Amino acid sequence: MRPKRYPYSNQKEPAKPAPSDNPLKIFDKFLASVLLVAKPNNPDHVRLVNDLMQTYSKLYP
């Protein structure tokens, strides 16, 4: 969802988060999107995915 622009300025309206009853579902979507764009030859991406997967293993024992 794109933030709306004010009619007479370049300021953007802050995007409102989508309401969700299940925060784990949001984390799963975030993790899936990170895994789609992470590049295996970038050490920062590898480190990020490693940290996220450790967090995932703690959430889902």
XYZ file of C-alpha atoms in Angstrom, residues 5-46:
42
model
C 0.467 12.432 -0.660
C -0.880 15.638 0.736
C -2.582 17.595 -2.052
C -0.370 20.712 -1.978
C 2.971 19.499 -0.679
C 5.521 16.762 -1.170
C 5.056 15.395 2.340
C 3.912 11.799 2.526
C 1.328 10.575 4.956
C 2.755 7.843 7.189
C 1.584 4.380 6.199
C -0.674 2.716 8.743
C 0.196 -0.860 9.711
C -2.322 -3.504 8.736
C -4.140 -4.898 11.752
C -3.338 -8.520 12.474
C -4.174 -10.802 15.344
C -1.215 -13.083 14.708
C 2.231 -11.441 14.888
C 3.914 -14.749 13.938
C 2.121 -14.614 10.593
C 3.613 -11.154 9.970
C 7.073 -12.463 10.903
C 6.615 -15.389 8.492
C 5.748 -12.999 5.658
C 8.726 -10.798 6.509
C 11.058 -13.799 6.631
C 9.774 -15.059 3.275
C 10.334 -11.653 1.668
C 13.870 -11.439 3.094
C 14.691 -14.915 1.789
C 13.455 -13.930 -1.669
C 15.722 -10.888 -1.988
C 18.787 -12.037 -0.012
C 21.827 -12.717 -2.159
C 24.057 -15.635 -1.125
C 27.270 -13.883 -2.217
C 26.661 -10.860 0.054
C 28.078 -11.462 3.571
C 25.633 -8.989 5.159
C 22.678 -10.841 3.644
C 24.049 -14.190 4.815
